[in-house]
Amino acid sequence: MMLTRQVYRMPKAGSLHDLALQTERISYPKPDEVCVQVKAIGLNFADIFAMQGLYSATPAGSFIPGLEFSGVVVAVGSGVAEWQVGDRVMGATKFGGYVSHLNINHRYVIALPQEWSFEEGAGFLVQGLTAYYALTQLGNLQPGMTVLIHSAAGGVGILANRICKKLGTYTIGSVGQENKVRFLQEEEAYDAVILRGGDFKRKLEEALRGRPLELIMECIGGKILQQGWEIMAPMGRMVVYGNASFSSYGAKPNYPKLIWKFLRRPQIDPLKLPTLNKSLMGFNLIYLYEQTDLMHRLLRELQDLGLKPQHIGHVFEFNQMYEAIRLFQSGKTVGKVVVRV
């Protein structure tokens, strides 16, 4: 059996202008695969960095962006027993998500909760796993800790706060725009919310109210990273999972600006870490993609928390992919940006 599918494909990484909608053939799934008719696609910063050529894990040559999706199983490989045609699923893929149909190993999809929409399913796996792994595996999240979560109104930030609250921690969220402060105060249970600016360090110290800052979910970089590091208490852990300060609104990277930021980036000396008694860790979820047993264990633990579904802030249609990407780049989004297929 051969299906026809619609895909957004890049001839190579470099410019968002090169992303093109194409019609391609897709074969019957291999014995260990299922074919999913995609209903919703979740956008991530990794998509943008990959398309601009700033992501080390980007495939060489032509590739299809996209890391997470939800949909319906429409064909099942001969060796797959746990899935049937018609099952509602959500999944993670190492690129290849900007499509109407995809074949994927059966272990990279899980059941979409019956009460969740396809849009909610497309916004959960990558960002939920990112938040959970960073907090619990690297951050050693414990009840009573004080946690700073940057990009607090984004998909990772929202789920990170909900995970923290399940474990009884004090959370401080930081955002870059005033409307996001209001959203968090009204919709999410942060204990304090900071609007980042030139006085960020003072605001953070005030929000701590004498508490030791023990864990930072860092995705901004630059001065914000440096100031958080300085305030973080001994035995504290900073987990870096992104660098929003290096993102650009244009189709291509602004290399002079990136070089300037790179040269002015914080310099943290490893030789001083024992004296400071602080930990700096970094990870990229895509490098854990092959660790399927670990991913499934983390997913079971994450699902056992019983979190509310992801907050879906913006929904676009499949033919509006460019508009969705542009809004996502702007930094004006709240919650998850999803493209409906």
Short mmCIF file of C-alpha atoms in Angstrom, two decimals:
data_model
loop_
_atom_site.label_atom_id
_atom_site.label_comp_id
_atom_site.label_asym_id
_atom_site.label_seq_id
_atom_site.Cartn_x
_atom_site.Cartn_y
_atom_site.Cartn_z
CA MET A 1 0.00 0.00 0.00
CA MET A 2 1.24 3.48 -0.86
CA LEU A 3 -0.30 6.60 0.64
CA THR A 4 0.07 10.21 -0.44
CA ARG A 5 0.94 12.71 2.25
CA GLN A 6 1.53 16.44 2.61
CA VAL A 7 4.83 17.48 4.17
CA TYR A 8 6.71 20.69 4.96
CA ARG A 9 10.27 19.95 3.90
CA MET A 10 13.56 21.87 4.08
CA PRO A 11 16.06 21.24 1.23
CA LYS A 12 18.73 21.96 3.86
CA ALA A 13 19.04 23.97 7.04
CA GLY A 14 19.59 27.69 6.66
CA SER A 15 16.52 29.84 6.01
CA LEU A 16 12.87 29.53 6.99
CA HIS A 17 12.01 30.79 3.51
CA ASP A 18 13.13 27.42 2.16
CA LEU A 19 10.43 25.50 4.04
CA ALA A 20 8.14 24.19 1.28
CA LEU A 21 4.86 22.29 1.28
CA GLN A 22 5.16 19.17 -0.87
CA THR A 23 3.23 16.03 -1.76
CA GLU A 24 5.12 12.80 -1.20
CA ARG A 25 4.51 9.08 -1.20
CA ILE A 26 4.59 7.10 2.03
CA SER A 27 4.85 3.31 2.05
CA TYR A 28 3.11 0.79 4.27
CA PRO A 29 4.65 0.76 7.79
CA LYS A 30 7.50 -1.66 8.50
CA PRO A 31 6.82 -4.61 10.83
CA ASP A 32 7.70 -2.58 13.95
CA GLU A 33 5.94 0.64 12.84
CA VAL A 34 2.52 2.21 12.81
CA CYS A 35 1.24 4.77 10.33
CA VAL A 36 -0.36 7.78 12.01
CA GLN A 37 -2.68 10.23 10.33
CA VAL A 38 -1.53 13.39 12.06
CA LYS A 39 -4.24 15.60 13.50
CA ALA A 40 -2.11 18.19 15.33
CA ILE A 41 1.55 19.26 15.42
CA GLY A 42 3.27 20.98 18.34
CA LEU A 43 5.84 23.70 17.60
CA ASN A 44 9.09 23.88 19.56
CA PHE A 45 12.10 26.20 19.62
CA ALA A 46 14.20 23.27 18.43
CA ASP A 47 12.22 23.40 15.17
CA ILE A 48 13.28 27.00 14.57
CA PHE A 49 16.91 26.43 15.48
CA ALA A 50 17.00 23.36 13.23
CA MET A 51 15.56 25.19 10.24
CA GLN A 52 18.01 28.06 10.73
CA GLY A 53 20.98 25.70 10.97
CA LEU A 54 21.72 26.44 14.63
CA TYR A 55 20.89 23.01 16.02
CA SER A 56 23.68 20.44 16.12
CA ALA A 57 21.26 17.50 15.89
CA THR A 58 19.75 18.71 12.60
CA PRO A 59 19.99 16.10 9.82
CA ALA A 60 22.34 16.89 6.96
CA GLY A 61 20.65 17.70 3.67
CA SER A 62 16.90 17.61 3.17
CA PHE A 63 14.75 17.09 6.27
CA ILE A 64 11.27 17.56 7.66
CA PRO A 65 11.08 19.61 10.90
CA GLY A 66 8.85 18.72 13.81
CA LEU A 67 9.28 16.74 17.04
CA GLU A 68 5.80 16.04 18.38
CA PHE A 69 2.35 15.23 17.08
CA SER A 70 -0.96 13.56 17.81
CA GLY A 71 -3.29 11.66 15.54
CA VAL A 72 -5.01 8.41 14.63
CA VAL A 73 -3.42 5.09 13.72
CA VAL A 74 -4.41 4.20 10.13
CA ALA A 75 -2.12 1.22 9.47
CA VAL A 76 -0.22 -1.24 11.69
CA GLY A 77 2.99 -3.13 10.91
CA SER A 78 2.91 -6.92 10.96
CA GLY A 79 4.96 -7.16 14.15
CA VAL A 80 2.93 -4.68 16.21
CA ALA A 81 0.36 -6.09 18.63
CA GLU A 82 -0.53 -3.23 21.00
CA TRP A 83 -1.97 -0.78 18.46
CA GLN A 84 -5.02 -1.05 16.22
CA VAL A 85 -6.38 1.04 13.38
CA GLY A 86 -8.43 3.86 14.88
CA ASP A 87 -6.41 4.27 18.10
CA ARG A 88 -5.86 7.87 19.18
CA VAL A 89 -2.17 8.48 19.95
CA MET A 90 0.39 11.16 20.66
CA GLY A 91 4.03 10.76 19.76
CA ALA A 92 7.55 12.12 19.59
CA THR A 93 9.79 11.89 16.56
CA LYS A 94 13.40 12.80 15.86
CA PHE A 95 12.34 15.29 13.18
CA GLY A 96 9.67 14.48 10.59
CA GLY A 97 6.62 15.86 12.41
CA TYR A 98 5.42 18.56 9.96
CA VAL A 99 3.36 16.07 7.96
CA SER A 100 -0.15 14.78 7.37
CA HIS A 101 0.94 11.12 7.81
CA LEU A 102 4.05 9.43 9.18
CA ASN A 103 5.39 5.97 9.83
CA ILE A 104 7.01 5.62 13.23
CA ASN A 105 8.28 2.87 15.50
CA HIS A 106 5.41 1.71 17.70
CA ARG A 107 7.34 2.54 20.89
CA TYR A 108 7.37 6.27 20.11
CA VAL A 109 3.62 6.69 20.39
CA ILE A 110 1.46 6.42 23.50
CA ALA A 111 -2.28 6.53 24.00
CA LEU A 112 -3.91 9.94 23.90
CA PRO A 113 -6.05 10.31 27.03
CA GLN A 114 -9.70 10.03 26.10
CA GLU A 115 -10.57 13.42 27.59
CA TRP A 116 -7.74 15.25 25.78
CA SER A 117 -8.06 16.94 22.41
CA PHE A 118 -5.59 16.29 19.61
CA GLU A 119 -4.26 19.80 20.16
CA GLU A 120 -3.59 19.07 23.83
CA GLY A 121 -1.90 15.81 22.93
CA ALA A 122 0.43 17.54 20.47
CA GLY A 123 1.65 19.85 23.21
CA PHE A 124 2.52 17.36 25.92
CA LEU A 125 5.25 14.83 25.18
CA VAL A 126 8.32 16.87 24.26
CA GLN A 127 7.71 19.68 26.72
CA GLY A 128 6.41 17.42 29.46
CA LEU A 129 9.43 15.14 29.20
CA THR A 130 11.76 18.13 29.05
CA ALA A 131 10.31 19.61 32.23
CA TYR A 132 10.12 16.31 34.09
CA TYR A 133 13.60 15.09 33.19
CA ALA A 134 15.21 18.44 33.98
CA LEU A 135 13.46 18.82 37.31
CA THR A 136 13.53 15.31 38.70
CA GLN A 137 16.52 13.57 37.12
CA LEU A 138 18.96 16.47 36.93
CA GLY A 139 17.49 18.94 39.41
CA ASN A 140 16.74 16.37 42.13
CA LEU A 141 13.45 18.12 42.81
CA GLN A 142 12.36 17.68 46.44
CA PRO A 143 9.37 18.95 48.45
CA GLY A 144 9.91 22.41 49.90
CA MET A 145 12.54 23.51 47.38
CA THR A 146 12.54 26.94 45.76
CA VAL A 147 12.58 26.80 41.97
CA LEU A 148 13.06 29.55 39.37
CA ILE A 149 11.40 28.76 36.03
CA HIS A 150 12.22 30.99 33.05
CA SER A 151 9.83 31.37 30.10
CA ALA A 152 7.20 30.55 32.68
CA ALA A 153 4.25 31.09 30.31
CA GLY A 154 5.66 28.78 27.65
CA GLY A 155 4.86 25.10 27.22
CA VAL A 156 7.81 23.81 29.25
CA GLY A 157 7.38 26.50 31.92
CA ILE A 158 3.70 25.78 32.49
CA LEU A 159 4.23 22.03 32.83
CA ALA A 160 7.35 22.55 34.97
CA ASN A 161 5.36 24.64 37.43
CA ARG A 162 2.59 22.05 37.59
CA ILE A 163 5.13 19.31 38.27
CA CYS A 164 6.73 21.42 41.00
CA LYS A 165 3.38 22.07 42.62
CA LYS A 166 2.62 18.34 42.73
CA LEU A 167 5.78 17.98 44.83
CA GLY A 168 5.03 20.95 47.07
CA THR A 169 7.69 23.45 46.02
CA TYR A 170 7.85 27.25 45.97
CA THR A 171 7.99 28.47 42.35
CA ILE A 172 9.05 31.76 40.84
CA GLY A 173 8.29 32.31 37.16
CA SER A 174 9.98 34.82 34.88
CA VAL A 175 8.50 36.18 31.64
CA GLY A 176 9.41 38.83 29.10
CA GLN A 177 6.04 40.54 28.59
CA GLU A 178 3.43 42.10 30.87
CA ASN A 179 0.45 40.18 29.47
CA LYS A 180 2.17 36.92 30.42
CA VAL A 181 2.40 38.08 34.05
CA ARG A 182 -1.36 38.50 34.13
CA PHE A 183 -1.93 35.10 32.53
CA LEU A 184 0.25 33.32 35.09
CA GLN A 185 -1.32 35.13 38.01
CA GLU A 186 -4.82 34.22 36.81
CA GLU A 187 -4.31 30.73 35.35
CA GLU A 188 -1.23 29.09 36.90
CA ALA A 189 -0.30 28.70 40.56
CA TYR A 190 3.12 30.35 40.61
CA ASP A 191 4.04 31.77 44.00
CA ALA A 192 5.70 34.80 42.38
CA VAL A 193 6.03 36.10 38.82
CA ILE A 194 8.82 38.38 37.57
CA LEU A 195 8.80 40.54 34.46
CA ARG A 196 12.38 40.33 33.24
CA GLY A 197 14.24 43.58 32.68
CA GLY A 198 17.25 45.56 33.84
CA ASP A 199 16.17 45.12 37.45
CA PHE A 200 15.76 41.33 37.23
CA LYS A 201 18.29 40.60 39.96
CA ARG A 202 16.54 42.87 42.46
CA LYS A 203 13.13 41.42 41.58
CA LEU A 204 14.42 37.89 42.01
CA GLU A 205 15.87 38.66 45.43
CA GLU A 206 12.55 40.19 46.49
CA ALA A 207 10.57 37.21 45.19
CA LEU A 208 12.75 34.80 47.16
CA ARG A 209 11.76 36.47 50.45
CA GLY A 210 14.83 35.08 52.17
CA ARG A 211 14.49 31.58 50.73
CA PRO A 212 17.54 29.87 49.20
CA LEU A 213 17.25 29.52 45.42
CA GLU A 214 17.91 25.81 44.94
CA LEU A 215 16.98 25.00 41.34
CA ILE A 216 16.83 27.03 38.12
CA MET A 217 15.20 25.95 34.87
CA GLU A 218 17.38 28.07 32.57
CA CYS A 219 16.52 28.72 28.92
CA ILE A 220 17.32 32.43 28.45
CA GLY A 221 21.10 32.82 28.62
CA GLY A 222 23.13 36.04 28.78
CA LYS A 223 22.86 38.31 31.80
CA ILE A 224 19.78 36.52 33.09
CA LEU A 225 21.73 33.27 33.34
CA GLN A 226 24.64 35.04 35.04
CA GLN A 227 22.43 36.79 37.59
CA GLY A 228 20.55 33.61 38.41
CA TRP A 229 23.83 31.78 38.90
CA GLU A 230 25.09 34.44 41.28
CA ILE A 231 21.95 34.37 43.42
CA MET A 232 21.59 30.59 43.43
CA ALA A 233 22.38 29.13 46.85
CA PRO A 234 25.19 26.69 47.65
CA MET A 235 24.09 23.13 46.72
CA GLY A 236 21.89 24.74 44.07
CA ARG A 237 21.49 23.31 40.57
CA MET A 238 21.03 25.15 37.29
CA VAL A 239 19.67 23.06 34.40
CA VAL A 240 20.16 24.65 30.97
CA TYR A 241 17.84 23.33 28.27
CA GLY A 242 17.74 26.24 25.82
CA ASN A 243 19.08 29.67 24.90
CA ALA A 244 16.26 31.97 23.90
CA SER A 245 18.58 34.97 23.77
CA PHE A 246 20.17 33.42 20.68
CA SER A 247 16.89 33.15 18.79
CA SER A 248 16.10 35.61 16.00
CA TYR A 249 12.86 36.80 14.47
CA GLY A 250 14.12 36.70 10.89
CA ALA A 251 14.16 33.81 8.45
CA LYS A 252 17.93 33.49 8.79
CA PRO A 253 20.17 33.87 11.84
CA ASN A 254 21.63 37.33 12.43
CA TYR A 255 25.21 36.11 12.62
CA PRO A 256 26.88 39.40 13.63
CA LYS A 257 24.43 39.71 16.52
CA LEU A 258 24.88 36.05 17.45
CA ILE A 259 28.67 36.40 17.46
CA TRP A 260 28.43 39.49 19.66
CA LYS A 261 26.19 37.62 22.11
CA PHE A 262 28.47 34.59 22.01
CA LEU A 263 31.52 36.66 22.88
CA ARG A 264 29.64 38.29 25.78
CA ARG A 265 28.14 35.06 27.11
CA PRO A 266 28.58 34.24 30.82
CA GLN A 267 31.89 32.63 31.70
CA ILE A 268 31.47 30.09 34.49
CA ASP A 269 34.78 28.59 35.58
CA PRO A 270 34.56 24.83 36.31
CA LEU A 271 37.53 25.15 38.67
CA LYS A 272 35.43 27.35 40.94
CA LEU A 273 32.47 24.97 41.14
CA PRO A 274 33.75 23.04 44.18
CA THR A 275 34.33 26.30 46.05
CA LEU A 276 30.93 27.68 45.08
CA ASN A 277 29.31 24.28 45.71
CA LYS A 278 26.94 24.79 42.78
CA SER A 279 26.08 22.59 39.82
CA LEU A 280 25.58 23.59 36.18
CA MET A 281 23.97 20.96 33.96
CA GLY A 282 22.66 20.91 30.43
CA PHE A 283 20.68 18.49 28.32
CA ASN A 284 18.86 18.19 25.04
CA LEU A 285 15.86 15.87 24.92
CA ILE A 286 16.51 14.76 21.36
CA TYR A 287 19.69 12.98 22.46
CA LEU A 288 17.56 10.84 24.76
CA TYR A 289 15.36 9.78 21.87
CA GLU A 290 17.10 6.43 21.43
CA GLN A 291 16.78 5.68 25.17
CA THR A 292 13.27 4.32 24.77
CA ASP A 293 13.17 2.39 28.04
CA LEU A 294 14.16 5.50 29.99
CA MET A 295 11.64 7.64 28.09
CA HIS A 296 8.83 5.21 28.83
CA ARG A 297 9.74 5.08 32.53
CA LEU A 298 9.78 8.87 32.72
CA LEU A 299 6.48 9.07 30.85
CA ARG A 300 4.83 6.65 33.26
CA GLU A 301 6.04 8.70 36.21
CA LEU A 302 4.91 11.91 34.53
CA GLN A 303 1.48 10.52 33.73
CA ASP A 304 1.11 9.24 37.29
CA LEU A 305 1.20 12.86 38.49
CA GLY A 306 -2.17 13.44 36.83
CA LEU A 307 -1.34 16.86 35.40
CA LYS A 308 -3.92 18.93 33.60
CA PRO A 309 -3.50 18.91 29.83
CA GLN A 310 -1.19 21.47 28.29
CA HIS A 311 -2.49 25.03 27.91
CA ILE A 312 -3.04 25.55 24.18
CA GLY A 313 -2.69 29.25 23.51
CA HIS A 314 -2.66 29.41 19.71
CA VAL A 315 -4.02 27.09 17.02
CA PHE A 316 -3.30 27.38 13.31
CA GLU A 317 -4.37 25.32 10.30
CA PHE A 318 -1.87 23.25 8.30
CA ASN A 319 -1.81 25.79 5.46
CA GLN A 320 -0.91 28.48 8.02
CA MET A 321 2.39 26.91 9.05
CA TYR A 322 4.38 30.03 8.15
CA GLU A 323 2.08 32.26 10.22
CA ALA A 324 2.36 29.85 13.15
CA ILE A 325 6.15 29.89 12.97
CA ARG A 326 6.31 33.67 12.74
CA LEU A 327 4.11 34.11 15.80
CA PHE A 328 6.12 31.49 17.68
CA GLN A 329 9.34 33.34 16.83
CA SER A 330 7.94 36.64 18.07
CA GLY A 331 7.99 35.61 21.72
CA LYS A 332 4.42 36.86 22.14
CA THR A 333 2.85 33.44 22.59
CA VAL A 334 1.32 32.06 25.76
CA GLY A 335 1.22 28.32 26.25
CA LYS A 336 1.58 25.95 23.34
CA VAL A 337 1.42 26.82 19.64
CA VAL A 338 -0.25 24.00 17.70
CA VAL A 339 -0.88 23.45 14.00
CA ARG A 340 -4.01 21.48 13.18
CA VAL A 341 -3.83 19.11 10.20
#
